[in-house]
Amino acid sequence: MGRDVIIACDFPGKREVLDFLNKLGRRRPYLKIGMELFYAEGPQIVQELKARGHSVFLDLKLCDIPNTVRKTMSVLRDLGADMVNLHAFGTIDMMKAALEGLTRPDGTRPLLIAVTQLTSTSEERMKRELLIDLPLPEVVMHYAKNAQQAGLDGVVCSPLEAGGVHNTCGASFLTITPGVRFSDGDVGDQVRVTTPEKAKLLGSDYIVVGRPITAANDPAAAYERCMSEFVD
Ligand code: C5P
């Protein structure tokens, strides 16, 4: 499986997404649909973007009891998404149930990816609020191992953790990495950022890029720059 750039479509509604996609001309990039857009527009937004020729990562970060997650995943599998995710925090049993729900009768299924620790969670907060008294990288690697044990395909993590995840879980276990900025671009609210080129060197399989493309003066040029730094 090759590297790819996934554009985070953090827009409030379909009209804004289509306005943005029109600026990309005939290009059909991999898109990430998050909670904001999904809850605003409903499941048909996934089907519509698929029908326009895009691959779709449905970023809904499920976390509930195994039975509920199994049944929800079986609804999501029929929307046609190529990749979906959940919280590794929900336990190995929940991740196994998710995989069962996601698998179609013919054995095919979308990729299933686990969120380890959100990048908004600091080590200090993890200790104080969640009572997890271990170094954050250790927690991330442990959750990645749990995800792999449950049969998942990979994790969302920082590009800075991608090498560690591959060392722990193997080269084919996928790393999906947000927190990407151009060397001459705005960092915004992201803290630990890397360029697309650096993410490639660090071993990321997919980079998730939002504002550096969606808020660029020329989104098509920004997307092409990401592709040429990360993929080519
Ligand atoms: O605009 P920007 O490039 O910062 O967008 C990054 C995207 O990746 C957003 O949709 C954000 O919610 C998502 N994300 C993240 N950090 C995580 C998990 C997801 O930035 N740990």
PDB file of C-alpha atoms and ligand atoms in Angstrom:
ATOM      1  CA  MET A   1       0.000   0.000   0.000  1.00  0.00           C
ATOM      2  CA  GLY A   2       1.419   3.354  -1.026  1.00  0.00           C
ATOM      3  CA  ARG A   3       1.734   6.588   0.898  1.00  0.00           C
ATOM      4  CA  ASP A   4      -1.019   9.155   0.437  1.00  0.00           C
ATOM      5  CA  VAL A   5      -2.122  12.627   1.542  1.00  0.00           C
ATOM      6  CA  ILE A   6      -5.542  12.784   3.243  1.00  0.00           C
ATOM      7  CA  ILE A   7      -7.201  16.215   3.294  1.00  0.00           C
ATOM      8  CA  ALA A   8      -9.103  16.953   6.546  1.00  0.00           C
ATOM      9  CA  CYS A   9     -12.450  18.384   5.400  1.00  0.00           C
ATOM     10  CA  ASP A  10     -13.135  20.321   8.591  1.00  0.00           C
ATOM     11  CA  PHE A  11     -16.038  22.273   7.095  1.00  0.00           C
ATOM     12  CA  PRO A  12     -19.441  23.025   8.659  1.00  0.00           C
ATOM     13  CA  GLY A  13     -21.474  21.705   5.728  1.00  0.00           C
ATOM     14  CA  LYS A  14     -21.651  20.197   2.256  1.00  0.00           C
ATOM     15  CA  ARG A  15     -21.754  23.546   0.446  1.00  0.00           C
ATOM     16  CA  GLU A  16     -18.382  24.565   1.904  1.00  0.00           C
ATOM     17  CA  VAL A  17     -16.879  21.154   1.053  1.00  0.00           C
ATOM     18  CA  LEU A  18     -18.051  21.326  -2.559  1.00  0.00           C
ATOM     19  CA  ASP A  19     -16.781  24.930  -2.906  1.00  0.00           C
ATOM     20  CA  PHE A  20     -13.412  23.711  -1.680  1.00  0.00           C
ATOM     21  CA  LEU A  21     -13.344  20.633  -3.938  1.00  0.00           C
ATOM     22  CA  ASN A  22     -14.186  22.767  -6.966  1.00  0.00           C
ATOM     23  CA  LYS A  23     -10.922  24.630  -6.382  1.00  0.00           C
ATOM     24  CA  LEU A  24      -9.074  21.323  -6.870  1.00  0.00           C
ATOM     25  CA  GLY A  25     -10.325  20.906 -10.447  1.00  0.00           C
ATOM     26  CA  ARG A  26     -10.203  17.310 -11.651  1.00  0.00           C
ATOM     27  CA  ARG A  27      -8.057  16.095  -8.754  1.00  0.00           C
ATOM     28  CA  ARG A  28      -9.711  13.461  -6.529  1.00  0.00           C
ATOM     29  CA  PRO A  29      -7.762  13.429  -3.240  1.00  0.00           C
ATOM     30  CA  TYR A  30      -8.349  11.133  -0.271  1.00  0.00           C
ATOM     31  CA  LEU A  31     -10.680  13.031   2.121  1.00  0.00           C
ATOM     32  CA  LYS A  32     -11.226  12.852   5.875  1.00  0.00           C
ATOM     33  CA  ILE A  33     -14.778  13.423   7.112  1.00  0.00           C
ATOM     34  CA  GLY A  34     -14.867  14.269  10.816  1.00  0.00           C
ATOM     35  CA  MET A  35     -17.646  14.556  13.357  1.00  0.00           C
ATOM     36  CA  GLU A  36     -18.569  18.151  12.483  1.00  0.00           C
ATOM     37  CA  LEU A  37     -19.352  17.435   8.838  1.00  0.00           C
ATOM     38  CA  PHE A  38     -20.831  13.971   9.468  1.00  0.00           C
ATOM     39  CA  TYR A  39     -23.244  15.164  12.155  1.00  0.00           C
ATOM     40  CA  ALA A  40     -24.209  18.224  10.124  1.00  0.00           C
ATOM     41  CA  GLU A  41     -24.887  16.416   6.855  1.00  0.00           C
ATOM     42  CA  GLY A  42     -25.609  12.824   7.837  1.00  0.00           C
ATOM     43  CA  PRO A  43     -24.326   9.582   6.312  1.00  0.00           C
ATOM     44  CA  GLN A  44     -25.137  10.630   2.741  1.00  0.00           C
ATOM     45  CA  ILE A  45     -22.119  12.957   2.719  1.00  0.00           C
ATOM     46  CA  VAL A  46     -19.902   9.835   2.691  1.00  0.00           C
ATOM     47  CA  GLN A  47     -21.812   8.311  -0.206  1.00  0.00           C
ATOM     48  CA  GLU A  48     -21.794  11.594  -2.151  1.00  0.00           C
ATOM     49  CA  LEU A  49     -18.040  12.102  -1.845  1.00  0.00           C
ATOM     50  CA  LYS A  50     -17.442   8.462  -2.760  1.00  0.00           C
ATOM     51  CA  ALA A  51     -19.677   8.905  -5.811  1.00  0.00           C
ATOM     52  CA  ARG A  52     -17.500  11.862  -6.881  1.00  0.00           C
ATOM     53  CA  GLY A  53     -14.510   9.527  -6.919  1.00  0.00           C
ATOM     54  CA  HIS A  54     -12.805  10.232  -3.576  1.00  0.00           C
ATOM     55  CA  SER A  55     -11.483   7.741  -1.050  1.00  0.00           C
ATOM     56  CA  VAL A  56     -12.919   8.569   2.372  1.00  0.00           C
ATOM     57  CA  PHE A  57     -11.518   8.269   5.900  1.00  0.00           C
ATOM     58  CA  LEU A  58     -14.473   8.478   8.293  1.00  0.00           C
ATOM     59  CA  ASP A  59     -13.018   9.944  11.484  1.00  0.00           C
ATOM     60  CA  LEU A  60     -15.751   9.356  14.089  1.00  0.00           C
ATOM     61  CA  LYS A  61     -13.513   7.938  16.864  1.00  0.00           C
ATOM     62  CA  LEU A  62     -15.988   5.415  18.268  1.00  0.00           C
ATOM     63  CA  CYS A  63     -15.724   4.397  21.932  1.00  0.00           C
ATOM     64  CA  ASP A  64     -18.555   2.464  23.641  1.00  0.00           C
ATOM     65  CA  ILE A  65     -19.393  -1.032  24.892  1.00  0.00           C
ATOM     66  CA  PRO A  66     -18.356  -3.776  22.435  1.00  0.00           C
ATOM     67  CA  ASN A  67     -21.918  -4.679  21.397  1.00  0.00           C
ATOM     68  CA  THR A  68     -22.814  -1.080  20.531  1.00  0.00           C
ATOM     69  CA  VAL A  69     -19.576  -0.550  18.607  1.00  0.00           C
ATOM     70  CA  ARG A  70     -20.051  -3.836  16.687  1.00  0.00           C
ATOM     71  CA  LYS A  71     -23.541  -2.817  15.570  1.00  0.00           C
ATOM     72  CA  THR A  72     -22.520   0.761  14.733  1.00  0.00           C
ATOM     73  CA  MET A  73     -19.575  -0.452  12.661  1.00  0.00           C
ATOM     74  CA  SER A  74     -21.885  -2.679  10.634  1.00  0.00           C
ATOM     75  CA  VAL A  75     -23.885   0.446   9.744  1.00  0.00           C
ATOM     76  CA  LEU A  76     -20.725   2.371   8.802  1.00  0.00           C
ATOM     77  CA  ARG A  77     -19.308  -0.448   6.643  1.00  0.00           C
ATOM     78  CA  ASP A  78     -22.183  -0.089   4.188  1.00  0.00           C
ATOM     79  CA  LEU A  79     -21.594   3.646   3.645  1.00  0.00           C
ATOM     80  CA  GLY A  80     -18.577   2.853   1.500  1.00  0.00           C
ATOM     81  CA  ALA A  81     -15.872   4.523   3.623  1.00  0.00           C
ATOM     82  CA  ASP A  82     -12.353   3.244   2.947  1.00  0.00           C
ATOM     83  CA  MET A  83     -11.065   3.812   6.476  1.00  0.00           C
ATOM     84  CA  VAL A  84     -12.819   4.258   9.857  1.00  0.00           C
ATOM     85  CA  ASN A  85     -11.508   4.674  13.377  1.00  0.00           C
ATOM     86  CA  LEU A  86     -12.126   4.198  17.106  1.00  0.00           C
ATOM     87  CA  HIS A  87     -10.393   4.849  20.437  1.00  0.00           C
ATOM     88  CA  ALA A  88      -7.889   2.160  21.492  1.00  0.00           C
ATOM     89  CA  PHE A  89      -8.859   3.199  25.032  1.00  0.00           C
ATOM     90  CA  GLY A  90     -12.130   1.254  24.518  1.00  0.00           C
ATOM     91  CA  THR A  91     -10.225  -2.033  25.140  1.00  0.00           C
ATOM     92  CA  ILE A  92      -9.144  -4.989  22.996  1.00  0.00           C
ATOM     93  CA  ASP A  93     -12.615  -6.549  23.269  1.00  0.00           C
ATOM     94  CA  MET A  94     -14.206  -3.413  21.857  1.00  0.00           C
ATOM     95  CA  MET A  95     -11.695  -3.301  18.980  1.00  0.00           C
ATOM     96  CA  LYS A  96     -12.346  -6.970  18.146  1.00  0.00           C
ATOM     97  CA  ALA A  97     -16.092  -6.343  18.185  1.00  0.00           C
ATOM     98  CA  ALA A  98     -15.588  -3.351  15.877  1.00  0.00           C
ATOM     99  CA  LEU A  99     -13.690  -5.512  13.418  1.00  0.00           C
ATOM    100  CA  GLU A 100     -16.480  -8.103  13.410  1.00  0.00           C
ATOM    101  CA  GLY A 101     -19.096  -5.441  12.755  1.00  0.00           C
ATOM    102  CA  LEU A 102     -17.048  -3.882   9.987  1.00  0.00           C
ATOM    103  CA  THR A 103     -16.436  -7.109   8.061  1.00  0.00           C
ATOM    104  CA  ARG A 104     -18.889  -7.721   5.203  1.00  0.00           C
ATOM    105  CA  PRO A 105     -20.296 -11.196   4.488  1.00  0.00           C
ATOM    106  CA  ASP A 106     -17.762 -11.555   1.619  1.00  0.00           C
ATOM    107  CA  GLY A 107     -14.868 -10.909   4.039  1.00  0.00           C
ATOM    108  CA  THR A 108     -13.958  -7.432   2.738  1.00  0.00           C
ATOM    109  CA  ARG A 109     -13.959  -4.393   5.032  1.00  0.00           C
ATOM    110  CA  PRO A 110     -12.705  -0.816   5.325  1.00  0.00           C
ATOM    111  CA  LEU A 111      -9.366  -0.264   7.085  1.00  0.00           C
ATOM    112  CA  LEU A 112      -9.807   0.040  10.858  1.00  0.00           C
ATOM    113  CA  ILE A 113      -7.500   2.453  12.667  1.00  0.00           C
ATOM    114  CA  ALA A 114      -7.150   3.196  16.403  1.00  0.00           C
ATOM    115  CA  VAL A 115      -6.596   6.565  18.016  1.00  0.00           C
ATOM    116  CA  THR A 116      -3.959   6.075  20.726  1.00  0.00           C
ATOM    117  CA  GLN A 117      -3.696   9.217  22.861  1.00  0.00           C
ATOM    118  CA  LEU A 118      -5.048  12.428  21.363  1.00  0.00           C
ATOM    119  CA  THR A 119      -2.293  14.943  20.699  1.00  0.00           C
ATOM    120  CA  SER A 120      -4.285  17.382  22.845  1.00  0.00           C
ATOM    121  CA  THR A 121      -3.639  15.151  25.901  1.00  0.00           C
ATOM    122  CA  SER A 122      -0.396  16.053  27.653  1.00  0.00           C
ATOM    123  CA  GLU A 123       1.535  13.650  29.856  1.00  0.00           C
ATOM    124  CA  GLU A 124       0.766  15.883  32.844  1.00  0.00           C
ATOM    125  CA  ARG A 125      -2.984  15.820  32.152  1.00  0.00           C
ATOM    126  CA  MET A 126      -2.935  12.060  31.571  1.00  0.00           C
ATOM    127  CA  LYS A 127      -1.398  11.634  34.999  1.00  0.00           C
ATOM    128  CA  ARG A 128      -3.572  14.173  36.835  1.00  0.00           C
ATOM    129  CA  GLU A 129      -6.960  13.544  35.211  1.00  0.00           C
ATOM    130  CA  LEU A 130      -6.780   9.993  33.865  1.00  0.00           C
ATOM    131  CA  LEU A 131      -4.497   8.580  36.588  1.00  0.00           C
ATOM    132  CA  ILE A 132      -2.180   7.083  33.936  1.00  0.00           C
ATOM    133  CA  ASP A 133       1.204   7.389  35.552  1.00  0.00           C
ATOM    134  CA  LEU A 134       3.455   6.378  32.618  1.00  0.00           C
ATOM    135  CA  PRO A 135       5.422   8.259  29.958  1.00  0.00           C
ATOM    136  CA  LEU A 136       3.127   9.208  27.065  1.00  0.00           C
ATOM    137  CA  PRO A 137       5.188   7.446  24.348  1.00  0.00           C
ATOM    138  CA  GLU A 138       4.966   4.220  26.379  1.00  0.00           C
ATOM    139  CA  VAL A 139       1.170   4.550  26.530  1.00  0.00           C
ATOM    140  CA  VAL A 140       0.987   5.208  22.775  1.00  0.00           C
ATOM    141  CA  MET A 141       3.107   2.119  21.969  1.00  0.00           C
ATOM    142  CA  HIS A 142       1.072  -0.040  24.373  1.00  0.00           C
ATOM    143  CA  TYR A 143      -2.212   1.051  22.777  1.00  0.00           C
ATOM    144  CA  ALA A 144      -0.705   0.404  19.330  1.00  0.00           C
ATOM    145  CA  LYS A 145       0.194  -3.150  20.427  1.00  0.00           C
ATOM    146  CA  ASN A 146      -3.348  -3.667  21.756  1.00  0.00           C
ATOM    147  CA  ALA A 147      -4.773  -2.460  18.431  1.00  0.00           C
ATOM    148  CA  GLN A 148      -2.537  -4.854  16.543  1.00  0.00           C
ATOM    149  CA  GLN A 149      -3.455  -7.737  18.859  1.00  0.00           C
ATOM    150  CA  ALA A 150      -7.135  -7.016  18.177  1.00  0.00           C
ATOM    151  CA  GLY A 151      -6.427  -7.298  14.434  1.00  0.00           C
ATOM    152  CA  LEU A 152      -6.613  -3.603  13.467  1.00  0.00           C
ATOM    153  CA  ASP A 153      -4.660  -2.137  10.555  1.00  0.00           C
ATOM    154  CA  GLY A 154      -2.896   0.774  12.234  1.00  0.00           C
ATOM    155  CA  VAL A 155      -3.041   3.830  14.476  1.00  0.00           C
ATOM    156  CA  VAL A 156      -3.393   7.589  14.343  1.00  0.00           C
ATOM    157  CA  CYS A 157      -0.249   9.085  15.872  1.00  0.00           C
ATOM    158  CA  SER A 158       2.236  11.922  15.537  1.00  0.00           C
ATOM    159  CA  PRO A 159       4.753  11.535  12.678  1.00  0.00           C
ATOM    160  CA  LEU A 160       7.340  11.679  15.458  1.00  0.00           C
ATOM    161  CA  GLU A 161       5.922   8.382  16.790  1.00  0.00           C
ATOM    162  CA  ALA A 162       5.594   6.671  13.394  1.00  0.00           C
ATOM    163  CA  GLY A 163       9.078   5.076  13.549  1.00  0.00           C
ATOM    164  CA  GLY A 164       8.463   3.744  17.063  1.00  0.00           C
ATOM    165  CA  VAL A 165       5.099   2.290  16.048  1.00  0.00           C
ATOM    166  CA  HIS A 166       6.690   0.547  13.051  1.00  0.00           C
ATOM    167  CA  ASN A 167       9.519  -0.780  15.216  1.00  0.00           C
ATOM    168  CA  THR A 168       6.998  -2.129  17.726  1.00  0.00           C
ATOM    169  CA  CYS A 169       4.251  -3.375  15.406  1.00  0.00           C
ATOM    170  CA  GLY A 170       6.044  -3.950  12.097  1.00  0.00           C
ATOM    171  CA  ALA A 171       6.426  -2.054   8.828  1.00  0.00           C
ATOM    172  CA  SER A 172       3.000  -2.991   7.472  1.00  0.00           C
ATOM    173  CA  PHE A 173       1.085  -1.680  10.515  1.00  0.00           C
ATOM    174  CA  LEU A 174      -0.193   1.690   9.271  1.00  0.00           C
ATOM    175  CA  THR A 175       0.575   5.101  10.775  1.00  0.00           C
ATOM    176  CA  ILE A 176      -1.899   7.876   9.977  1.00  0.00           C
ATOM    177  CA  THR A 177      -0.346  11.156  11.062  1.00  0.00           C
ATOM    178  CA  PRO A 178      -1.830  14.644  11.498  1.00  0.00           C
ATOM    179  CA  GLY A 179       0.224  17.625  12.700  1.00  0.00           C
ATOM    180  CA  VAL A 180       1.743  18.449   9.298  1.00  0.00           C
ATOM    181  CA  ARG A 181       2.844  21.934   8.220  1.00  0.00           C
ATOM    182  CA  PHE A 182       4.927  23.342   5.370  1.00  0.00           C
ATOM    183  CA  SER A 183       8.344  24.611   6.427  1.00  0.00           C
ATOM    184  CA  ASP A 184       7.262  28.189   5.601  1.00  0.00           C
ATOM    185  CA  GLY A 185       3.642  27.859   6.833  1.00  0.00           C
ATOM    186  CA  ASP A 186       1.560  28.799   9.898  1.00  0.00           C
ATOM    187  CA  VAL A 187       1.637  26.280  12.761  1.00  0.00           C
ATOM    188  CA  GLY A 188      -1.769  27.391  14.156  1.00  0.00           C
ATOM    189  CA  ASP A 189      -2.894  25.383  17.216  1.00  0.00           C
ATOM    190  CA  GLN A 190      -0.788  22.298  16.419  1.00  0.00           C
ATOM    191  CA  VAL A 191       2.152  21.900  18.762  1.00  0.00           C
ATOM    192  CA  ARG A 192       4.454  19.149  17.506  1.00  0.00           C
ATOM    193  CA  VAL A 193       4.524  19.585  13.746  1.00  0.00           C
ATOM    194  CA  THR A 194       6.575  18.161  10.883  1.00  0.00           C
ATOM    195  CA  THR A 195       6.723  18.927   7.171  1.00  0.00           C
ATOM    196  CA  PRO A 196       5.350  16.430   4.617  1.00  0.00           C
ATOM    197  CA  GLU A 197       8.942  15.666   3.592  1.00  0.00           C
ATOM    198  CA  LYS A 198       9.996  14.962   7.189  1.00  0.00           C
ATOM    199  CA  ALA A 199       6.864  12.827   7.781  1.00  0.00           C
ATOM    200  CA  LYS A 200       7.937  10.708   4.802  1.00  0.00           C
ATOM    201  CA  LEU A 201      11.438  10.294   6.232  1.00  0.00           C
ATOM    202  CA  LEU A 202       9.960   9.362   9.624  1.00  0.00           C
ATOM    203  CA  GLY A 203       7.914   6.572   8.013  1.00  0.00           C
ATOM    204  CA  SER A 204       4.316   7.910   8.043  1.00  0.00           C
ATOM    205  CA  ASP A 205       2.023   5.959   5.721  1.00  0.00           C
ATOM    206  CA  TYR A 206      -0.662   8.645   5.420  1.00  0.00           C
ATOM    207  CA  ILE A 207      -0.462  12.305   6.414  1.00  0.00           C
ATOM    208  CA  VAL A 208      -3.674  14.095   7.392  1.00  0.00           C
ATOM    209  CA  VAL A 209      -3.473  17.729   6.298  1.00  0.00           C
ATOM    210  CA  GLY A 210      -6.197  20.299   6.944  1.00  0.00           C
ATOM    211  CA  ARG A 211      -5.630  24.038   7.012  1.00  0.00           C
ATOM    212  CA  PRO A 212      -2.308  24.101   5.093  1.00  0.00           C
ATOM    213  CA  ILE A 213      -4.453  22.995   2.110  1.00  0.00           C
ATOM    214  CA  THR A 214      -8.031  24.055   2.948  1.00  0.00           C
ATOM    215  CA  ALA A 215      -7.056  27.597   3.992  1.00  0.00           C
ATOM    216  CA  ALA A 216      -4.384  28.126   1.318  1.00  0.00           C
ATOM    217  CA  ASN A 217      -4.796  30.868  -1.279  1.00  0.00           C
ATOM    218  CA  ASP A 218      -4.270  28.187  -3.915  1.00  0.00           C
ATOM    219  CA  PRO A 219      -5.480  24.860  -2.442  1.00  0.00           C
ATOM    220  CA  ALA A 220      -4.618  22.930  -5.630  1.00  0.00           C
ATOM    221  CA  ALA A 221      -0.991  24.123  -5.484  1.00  0.00           C
ATOM    222  CA  ALA A 222      -0.808  23.349  -1.748  1.00  0.00           C
ATOM    223  CA  TYR A 223      -2.153  19.818  -2.355  1.00  0.00           C
ATOM    224  CA  GLU A 224       0.328  19.264  -5.195  1.00  0.00           C
ATOM    225  CA  ARG A 225       3.151  20.465  -2.964  1.00  0.00           C
ATOM    226  CA  CYS A 226       2.105  17.990  -0.241  1.00  0.00           C
ATOM    227  CA  MET A 227       1.944  15.162  -2.772  1.00  0.00           C
ATOM    228  CA  SER A 228       5.331  15.984  -4.243  1.00  0.00           C
ATOM    229  CA  GLU A 229       7.022  16.280  -0.821  1.00  0.00           C
ATOM    230  CA  PHE A 230       5.343  13.199   0.709  1.00  0.00           C
ATOM    231  CA  VAL A 231       4.492  10.770  -2.080  1.00  0.00           C
ATOM    232  CA  ASP A 232       6.754  11.284  -5.103  1.00  0.00           C
TER     233      ASP A 232
HETATM  234  O1  C5P B   1      -5.824  21.787  10.011  1.00  0.00           O
HETATM  235  P1  C5P B   1      -4.937  20.682  10.511  1.00  0.00           P
HETATM  236  O2  C5P B   1      -3.892  20.251   9.513  1.00  0.00           O
HETATM  237  O3  C5P B   1      -4.343  21.010  11.873  1.00  0.00           O
HETATM  238  O4  C5P B   1      -5.935  19.457  10.682  1.00  0.00           O
HETATM  239  C1  C5P B   1      -5.525  18.240  11.274  1.00  0.00           C
HETATM  240  C2  C5P B   1      -6.684  17.290  11.323  1.00  0.00           C
HETATM  241  O5  C5P B   1      -6.286  16.101  12.007  1.00  0.00           O
HETATM  242  C3  C5P B   1      -7.916  17.803  12.067  1.00  0.00           C
HETATM  243  O6  C5P B   1      -9.077  17.252  11.441  1.00  0.00           O
HETATM  244  C4  C5P B   1      -7.746  17.239  13.462  1.00  0.00           C
HETATM  245  O7  C5P B   1      -8.974  17.056  14.117  1.00  0.00           O
HETATM  246  C5  C5P B   1      -7.092  15.897  13.159  1.00  0.00           C
HETATM  247  N1  C5P B   1      -6.323  15.324  14.271  1.00  0.00           N
HETATM  248  C6  C5P B   1      -5.244  15.981  14.855  1.00  0.00           C
HETATM  249  N2  C5P B   1      -4.556  15.397  15.884  1.00  0.00           N
HETATM  250  C7  C5P B   1      -4.935  14.184  16.348  1.00  0.00           C
HETATM  251  C8  C5P B   1      -6.021  13.514  15.759  1.00  0.00           C
HETATM  252  C9  C5P B   1      -6.703  14.133  14.724  1.00  0.00           C
HETATM  253  O8  C5P B   1      -4.891  17.074  14.435  1.00  0.00           O
HETATM  254  N3  C5P B   1      -4.240  13.604  17.305  1.00  0.00           N
END
